[in-house]
Amino acid sequence: MAVVYYCLCLLAVLYVADGFVYKRVCYYTNWSQYRKGAGKFFPESIDPFLCTHINYAFATMKNHKLAPFEWNDEGATGGYARVNALKKKNPKLKTLLSVGGWNFGTLKMTAMMKTRANMNLFTRTSIKFLRDRNFDGLDLDFEYPGSRGSPSTDKHKFTVLLSTLKKAFIAEAKRTGKPRLLLTAAVSAGKTTIDAGYEVKAISRYLDFINLMSYDLHGGWESKTGFNAPLYSRRSEAAWQKQLNVAWAATYWVRRGCPSRKLVIGMATYGRAFKLRNPASHGVGVRTTGAAPVGPFTGESGFYAYYEICKNFIKGNEWNVKWDNEQKVPYAHKGNVWVGYDNEYSLQLKVKWLKSKRLGGWMVWDFDLDDFTGQFCGAGKFPLIKRLNKALKGVTITTTTFK
């Protein structure tokens, strides 16, 4: 009986449509171990059958080489080993080490890409670093070439770096007989950043797939309420605002030369929250006075994990929960706090949309922001990620009730 269950689990890893296997990419963050109480998340909290790929976030760089960021990433009982141990439960699972992130900035990236010698050093040492730690590939989360202090020349240099890495990964696999290391990147969804940072058609040749960070499209840094990851635009938006949605960003990447099957759509398991200027005015696009107060577990202003939203806003039945039928996402408000987020239904709609566009699958940021304990949302463990999986298989729900 156990053997049958194990085989069924392996089959469930591969969701196929028209002969195409969808990518299901989940990020694990090595700082989630420091959250308070029920918010603490460790590699052992991961269900290894929910995703096809796990990206370990984040590594850093020292002297143009990959380097661990957290004190306990390395070693026999460190984060790297514990995440890669999940492949013993699910041998089909692939793990990648993600380098960069928002707080990484751009200085180290620019310095490494400054010369061919530096790129070659990064490439050569990265192969050894990944192999020694049992990773299956490298994910580049450089935010962003050509922006945030990165010079315009980094746009082409990023292409050169990817070409260098891919050629070396192929050569190493031929030489050793090992499966080739995967090469992926997390990329921007904003037009200005895309134009400044990516030779889209060229980089698409070298990357195995591309993770579109189609979230953080609005947030507490703005003066009006807006959704973190709306699927579509609103009719009342200005022309530039109509670019700030998942569908527009994905379409732009494809039009610029990214093969649709290589584009993996980012899904958020968190919401962005604002303080309303006038609590009586609580719709979309109303005036705010900044980011909302910190959540009880994540501790970041204007940023709420899905389980925090369930615990504090929805299950208490004191919050007003609304559905925006134009942008296909929910929001909730109470007093002077407003939060836009994704729930099971909005994510289901996004998967239905990406399947209709023949895109490559979904990516989740991230494991530890879903209700991983199952104690807050009343829908078991990982309700959002499980809904993403069910939607790929064609299982649907029809309700827009979010409690």
Coordinates of C-alpha atoms in Angstrom, one line a residue:
M1 CA 0.0 0.0 0.0
A2 CA 2.8 2.4 0.9
V3 CA 4.5 1.6 -2.5
V4 CA 1.3 2.5 -4.3
Y5 CA 0.9 5.8 -2.4
Y6 CA 4.6 6.6 -3.2
C7 CA 4.1 6.0 -6.9
L8 CA 0.9 8.1 -7.0
C9 CA 2.8 11.0 -5.3
L10 CA 5.5 10.8 -8.0
L11 CA 2.9 10.9 -10.7
A12 CA 1.3 13.9 -9.1
V13 CA 4.5 15.9 -9.5
L14 CA 4.1 16.1 -13.3
Y15 CA 1.1 18.1 -14.5
V16 CA 0.9 17.7 -18.3
A17 CA -1.2 19.5 -20.9
D18 CA -0.8 18.8 -24.6
G19 CA 2.5 17.0 -23.9
F20 CA 3.9 19.9 -21.9
V21 CA 5.0 19.6 -18.3
Y22 CA 4.1 22.7 -16.3
K23 CA 6.8 24.2 -14.0
R24 CA 5.7 24.7 -10.4
V25 CA 8.5 26.7 -8.8
C26 CA 8.5 27.5 -5.0
Y27 CA 10.9 29.8 -3.2
Y28 CA 12.1 28.9 0.2
T29 CA 13.5 31.8 2.2
N30 CA 16.4 31.2 4.7
W31 CA 15.3 34.1 6.9
S32 CA 11.8 32.7 7.7
Q33 CA 13.4 30.6 10.4
Y34 CA 13.7 33.8 12.5
R35 CA 10.0 34.7 12.6
K36 CA 8.0 34.6 15.8
G37 CA 6.0 31.7 17.1
A38 CA 3.8 30.0 14.6
G39 CA 5.5 32.1 11.8
K40 CA 8.7 30.2 12.1
F41 CA 9.4 28.1 8.9
F42 CA 12.1 25.5 8.4
P43 CA 12.9 23.1 5.5
E44 CA 11.1 20.3 7.3
S45 CA 7.9 22.4 6.9
I46 CA 8.0 21.9 3.1
D47 CA 5.8 19.5 1.4
P48 CA 8.2 18.2 -1.3
F49 CA 5.4 17.1 -3.7
L50 CA 3.8 20.6 -4.1
C51 CA 6.4 21.9 -6.5
T52 CA 8.6 20.7 -9.3
H53 CA 11.4 23.1 -8.3
I54 CA 12.5 24.6 -5.0
N55 CA 14.6 27.8 -5.2
Y56 CA 16.7 28.4 -2.1
A57 CA 16.7 32.1 -1.4
F58 CA 19.2 33.6 -1.0
A59 CA 22.9 33.1 -1.5
T60 CA 25.2 36.1 -1.8
M61 CA 28.5 36.8 -3.4
K62 CA 32.0 37.4 -2.1
N63 CA 34.9 38.3 -4.4
H64 CA 32.8 37.4 -7.4
K65 CA 32.0 33.9 -6.1
L66 CA 28.8 32.4 -4.6
A67 CA 28.7 32.5 -0.8
P68 CA 26.2 31.5 1.8
F69 CA 24.2 34.3 3.4
E70 CA 22.9 32.8 6.7
W71 CA 25.2 31.4 9.4
N72 CA 23.4 28.0 9.2
D73 CA 23.1 27.6 5.4
E74 CA 26.2 25.3 5.3
G75 CA 27.0 22.0 7.0
A76 CA 25.5 18.6 7.5
T77 CA 22.6 20.1 9.4
G78 CA 22.4 23.4 7.6
G79 CA 19.7 24.8 5.3
Y80 CA 21.3 23.6 2.1
A81 CA 21.5 20.0 3.2
R82 CA 18.0 20.0 4.7
V83 CA 16.3 21.4 1.6
N84 CA 18.2 19.0 -0.7
A85 CA 17.3 16.1 1.6
L86 CA 13.7 16.6 0.4
K87 CA 14.8 14.9 -2.8
K88 CA 15.0 11.6 -0.9
K89 CA 11.3 11.8 -0.4
N90 CA 10.6 13.0 -3.9
P91 CA 13.4 12.0 -6.4
K92 CA 11.7 14.0 -9.1
L93 CA 12.2 17.3 -7.2
K94 CA 14.8 19.8 -8.5
T95 CA 16.5 22.3 -6.2
L96 CA 18.2 25.5 -7.3
L97 CA 20.2 28.0 -5.4
S98 CA 19.0 31.6 -5.9
V99 CA 21.5 34.4 -5.6
G100 CA 20.6 38.0 -5.2
G101 CA 17.3 39.4 -4.0
W102 CA 16.2 43.0 -3.4
N103 CA 18.5 43.6 -0.4
F104 CA 21.4 42.3 -2.3
G105 CA 21.4 45.4 -4.4
T106 CA 23.4 45.7 -7.7
L107 CA 27.0 46.6 -6.7
K108 CA 28.3 43.1 -6.4
M109 CA 26.5 42.0 -9.6
T110 CA 28.0 45.0 -11.6
A111 CA 31.5 44.3 -10.2
M112 CA 31.3 40.6 -11.2
M113 CA 30.1 41.4 -14.7
K114 CA 32.6 44.1 -15.2
T115 CA 35.2 41.8 -16.9
R116 CA 35.2 38.5 -18.7
A117 CA 37.7 37.2 -16.1
N118 CA 35.3 38.0 -13.3
M119 CA 32.4 36.2 -15.1
N120 CA 34.6 33.2 -15.8
L121 CA 35.6 33.1 -12.1
F122 CA 32.0 33.3 -11.0
T123 CA 31.0 30.6 -13.5
R124 CA 33.8 28.1 -12.7
T125 CA 33.4 28.4 -8.9
S126 CA 29.6 28.4 -9.1
I127 CA 29.6 24.9 -10.7
K128 CA 31.7 23.5 -7.9
F129 CA 29.6 25.3 -5.2
L130 CA 26.4 23.9 -6.6
R131 CA 27.7 20.4 -7.2
D132 CA 29.3 20.2 -3.7
R133 CA 26.0 21.1 -2.1
N134 CA 23.8 18.8 -4.3
F135 CA 21.9 21.6 -6.0
D136 CA 20.5 21.0 -9.5
G137 CA 20.9 24.5 -10.8
L138 CA 21.4 28.3 -10.3
D139 CA 18.7 31.0 -10.2
L140 CA 19.8 34.5 -10.8
D141 CA 17.7 37.1 -8.9
F142 CA 19.6 40.2 -9.8
E143 CA 17.3 43.2 -9.1
Y144 CA 18.0 44.7 -11.6
P145 CA 20.5 45.0 -14.5
G146 CA 20.4 48.6 -15.7
S147 CA 18.5 49.9 -12.7
R148 CA 19.0 50.7 -9.0
G149 CA 22.5 52.0 -9.6
S150 CA 23.4 49.3 -12.2
P151 CA 24.8 51.0 -15.3
S152 CA 23.1 50.7 -18.7
T153 CA 25.9 48.5 -20.0
D154 CA 24.9 45.8 -17.5
K155 CA 21.9 45.0 -19.8
H156 CA 24.2 43.4 -22.4
K157 CA 26.6 42.1 -19.9
F158 CA 23.8 40.1 -18.2
T159 CA 23.3 38.4 -21.6
V160 CA 27.0 37.6 -21.8
L161 CA 27.0 36.2 -18.3
L162 CA 24.1 33.9 -19.1
S163 CA 25.8 32.7 -22.2
T164 CA 28.9 32.0 -20.3
L165 CA 27.1 30.1 -17.6
K166 CA 25.0 28.0 -20.0
K167 CA 28.0 27.0 -22.1
A168 CA 30.0 26.0 -19.0
F169 CA 27.0 24.1 -17.6
I170 CA 26.7 22.1 -20.9
A171 CA 30.5 21.4 -21.0
E172 CA 30.6 20.3 -17.4
A173 CA 27.7 17.9 -17.9
K174 CA 29.4 16.3 -21.0
R175 CA 32.7 16.0 -19.2
T176 CA 31.3 14.4 -16.0
G177 CA 28.3 12.6 -17.3
K178 CA 26.1 14.3 -14.7
P179 CA 22.7 15.9 -15.6
R180 CA 23.3 19.5 -16.7
L181 CA 22.8 22.2 -14.1
L182 CA 19.7 24.3 -14.7
L183 CA 19.9 28.0 -15.3
T184 CA 17.0 30.3 -14.5
A185 CA 16.4 33.9 -13.6
A186 CA 13.8 35.9 -11.7
V187 CA 12.9 39.0 -13.7
S188 CA 11.0 42.2 -13.4
A189 CA 7.4 42.8 -14.4
G190 CA 7.8 46.6 -14.8
K191 CA 8.1 48.0 -18.3
T192 CA 10.8 50.5 -17.5
T193 CA 12.9 47.9 -15.7
I194 CA 12.4 45.3 -18.4
D195 CA 13.5 47.8 -21.1
A196 CA 16.6 48.9 -19.1
G197 CA 17.7 45.5 -18.1
Y198 CA 17.0 42.6 -20.4
E199 CA 17.8 41.6 -24.0
V200 CA 14.7 39.4 -23.8
K201 CA 15.1 37.3 -26.9
A202 CA 18.8 36.7 -26.3
I203 CA 18.5 35.8 -22.6
S204 CA 15.6 33.5 -23.4
R205 CA 17.9 31.3 -25.4
Y206 CA 20.2 30.7 -22.5
L207 CA 17.7 30.3 -19.6
D208 CA 15.8 27.1 -19.1
F209 CA 12.9 29.1 -17.9
I210 CA 12.2 32.6 -16.6
N211 CA 10.4 33.4 -13.3
L212 CA 8.3 36.6 -13.8
M213 CA 8.0 38.5 -10.5
S214 CA 4.5 39.6 -11.3
Y215 CA 3.7 41.0 -7.8
D216 CA 4.6 44.1 -5.8
L217 CA 2.9 46.0 -8.6
H218 CA 1.4 48.3 -5.9
G219 CA 2.2 48.8 -2.3
G220 CA 2.6 51.1 0.7
W221 CA 5.3 53.1 -1.0
E222 CA 2.5 54.7 -3.1
S223 CA -0.1 57.3 -2.2
K224 CA -3.2 55.4 -3.3
T225 CA -4.5 51.9 -2.7
G226 CA -3.7 49.3 -5.4
F227 CA -3.4 45.5 -5.7
N228 CA -0.2 43.6 -5.1
A229 CA -0.8 41.4 -8.2
P230 CA -3.9 42.1 -10.2
L231 CA -4.6 39.9 -13.1
Y232 CA -6.0 42.6 -15.3
S233 CA -6.1 46.4 -15.5
R234 CA -9.1 48.6 -14.6
R235 CA -10.9 50.7 -17.2
S236 CA -10.4 53.8 -15.1
E237 CA -6.6 53.5 -14.9
A238 CA -4.3 55.8 -16.8
A239 CA -2.3 54.3 -19.7
W240 CA 0.8 53.7 -17.6
Q241 CA -1.2 52.2 -14.8
K242 CA -2.7 49.6 -17.2
Q243 CA 0.8 48.1 -17.5
L244 CA 0.8 47.2 -13.8
N245 CA -0.9 43.8 -13.9
V246 CA 0.0 40.2 -14.5
A247 CA -1.5 39.8 -17.9
W248 CA 0.2 42.9 -19.3
A249 CA 3.6 42.0 -18.0
A250 CA 3.5 38.4 -19.3
T251 CA 2.3 39.6 -22.7
Y252 CA 5.1 42.2 -22.9
W253 CA 7.7 39.5 -22.2
V254 CA 6.3 37.3 -24.9
R255 CA 6.1 40.1 -27.4
R256 CA 9.7 41.0 -26.7
G257 CA 10.8 37.5 -27.6
C258 CA 10.4 35.2 -24.6
P259 CA 8.9 31.9 -25.7
S260 CA 5.6 31.5 -23.9
R261 CA 6.4 28.0 -22.6
K262 CA 9.6 29.4 -20.9
L263 CA 7.7 32.1 -19.0
V264 CA 6.7 31.1 -15.5
I265 CA 4.2 33.4 -13.8
G266 CA 4.9 34.6 -10.3
M267 CA 2.1 34.1 -7.7
A268 CA 2.0 35.9 -4.3
T269 CA 1.1 34.2 -1.1
Y270 CA 1.0 37.6 0.7
G271 CA -0.7 40.9 0.4
R272 CA 0.3 44.6 0.4
A273 CA -1.4 46.8 2.9
F274 CA -2.0 50.6 3.3
K275 CA -3.2 53.1 5.8
L276 CA -6.2 54.9 4.5
R277 CA -6.3 58.7 4.7
N278 CA -10.0 58.6 5.2
P279 CA -11.5 55.3 6.5
A280 CA -14.8 56.2 5.0
S281 CA -13.2 56.1 1.5
H282 CA -12.0 52.5 1.1
G283 CA -12.1 51.5 -2.5
V284 CA -9.3 50.9 -5.1
G285 CA -7.3 53.9 -5.9
V286 CA -8.2 56.0 -2.9
R287 CA -5.7 58.2 -0.9
T288 CA -3.4 56.7 1.7
T289 CA -0.8 57.9 4.2
G290 CA 1.7 55.1 3.7
A291 CA 2.1 51.4 4.6
A292 CA -0.1 49.7 7.2
P293 CA 1.4 48.6 10.5
V294 CA 3.5 45.4 10.7
G295 CA 1.9 42.0 10.8
P296 CA 2.3 39.9 14.0
F297 CA 4.6 37.3 12.4
T298 CA 6.3 38.8 9.3
G299 CA 7.2 42.1 11.1
E300 CA 7.3 44.2 7.9
S301 CA 5.1 47.3 7.5
G302 CA 2.6 47.0 4.7
F303 CA 3.4 43.3 4.1
Y304 CA 1.0 40.5 5.4
A305 CA 1.4 36.8 4.9
Y306 CA -1.7 35.0 3.7
Y307 CA -2.0 33.3 7.1
E308 CA -1.8 36.7 8.8
I309 CA -4.6 38.0 6.6
C310 CA -6.7 34.9 7.5
K311 CA -6.0 35.2 11.2
N312 CA -6.5 38.9 11.7
F313 CA -8.8 40.1 8.9
I314 CA -11.0 37.4 7.6
K315 CA -11.7 34.8 10.3
G316 CA -12.6 37.5 12.8
N317 CA -15.5 38.5 10.6
E318 CA -14.9 42.1 11.6
W319 CA -13.3 43.1 8.3
N320 CA -15.1 44.0 5.1
V321 CA -14.0 41.6 2.3
K322 CA -14.5 42.7 -1.2
W323 CA -14.0 41.3 -4.7
D324 CA -12.8 43.4 -7.6
N325 CA -14.3 41.9 -10.7
E326 CA -12.2 43.9 -13.1
Q327 CA -8.8 43.0 -11.7
K328 CA -9.9 39.6 -10.4
V329 CA -8.5 39.9 -6.9
P330 CA -9.9 40.5 -3.4
Y331 CA -9.2 43.1 -0.8
A332 CA -10.2 43.7 2.8
H333 CA -10.5 46.8 4.9
K334 CA -11.2 47.8 8.5
G335 CA -10.8 51.3 10.0
N336 CA -7.8 52.9 8.3
V337 CA -6.2 49.7 7.1
W338 CA -6.6 48.3 3.6
V339 CA -5.0 45.1 2.2
G340 CA -5.0 43.7 -1.4
Y341 CA -4.0 40.1 -1.7
D342 CA -4.6 36.8 -3.5
N343 CA -6.8 34.0 -2.3
E344 CA -7.7 30.5 -3.6
Y345 CA -10.2 31.8 -6.1
S346 CA -8.0 34.6 -7.6
L347 CA -5.1 32.2 -8.0
Q348 CA -7.3 29.7 -9.7
L349 CA -8.3 32.3 -12.2
K350 CA -4.7 33.2 -12.8
V351 CA -3.8 29.5 -13.5
K352 CA -6.8 29.2 -15.9
W353 CA -5.5 32.3 -17.7
L354 CA -1.9 31.1 -17.9
K355 CA -3.1 27.8 -19.3
S356 CA -5.1 29.6 -22.0
K357 CA -2.0 31.6 -23.0
R358 CA 0.2 28.4 -23.1
L359 CA 2.6 29.8 -20.5
G360 CA 5.2 27.7 -18.7
G361 CA 3.6 27.3 -15.3
W362 CA 3.6 29.2 -12.0
M363 CA 6.2 30.3 -9.4
V364 CA 5.3 31.1 -5.8
W365 CA 6.8 33.7 -3.5
D366 CA 6.9 31.9 -1.2
F367 CA 6.4 28.7 0.8
D368 CA 6.4 30.3 4.3
L369 CA 3.7 33.0 3.6
D370 CA 1.0 30.5 2.8
D371 CA -0.8 28.9 5.7
F372 CA 1.8 26.2 6.1
T373 CA 0.6 25.0 9.5
G374 CA -3.1 24.9 8.5
Q375 CA -4.2 26.6 11.7
F376 CA -5.2 30.0 10.4
C377 CA -7.3 29.8 7.2
G378 CA -9.4 26.7 7.9
A379 CA -8.4 25.0 4.7
G380 CA -5.5 22.7 5.8
K381 CA -1.8 23.2 5.1
F382 CA -0.7 25.2 2.1
P383 CA -4.2 26.1 0.8
L384 CA -2.9 28.5 -1.8
I385 CA -0.2 26.3 -3.3
K386 CA -2.6 23.3 -3.3
R387 CA -5.2 25.4 -5.1
L388 CA -2.6 26.3 -7.7
N389 CA -1.9 22.6 -8.2
K390 CA -5.6 21.7 -8.4
A391 CA -6.2 24.5 -11.0
L392 CA -3.5 23.1 -13.2
K393 CA -5.3 19.8 -13.2
G394 CA -8.6 21.5 -14.1
V395 CA -10.2 21.3 -10.7
T396 CA -12.2 24.4 -10.0
I397 CA -14.2 26.2 -7.3
T398 CA -16.9 28.7 -8.2
T399 CA -17.4 30.7 -5.1
T400 CA -16.2 34.2 -4.5
T401 CA -16.8 33.9 -0.7
F402 CA -13.5 34.4 1.0
K403 CA -14.1 33.6 4.7

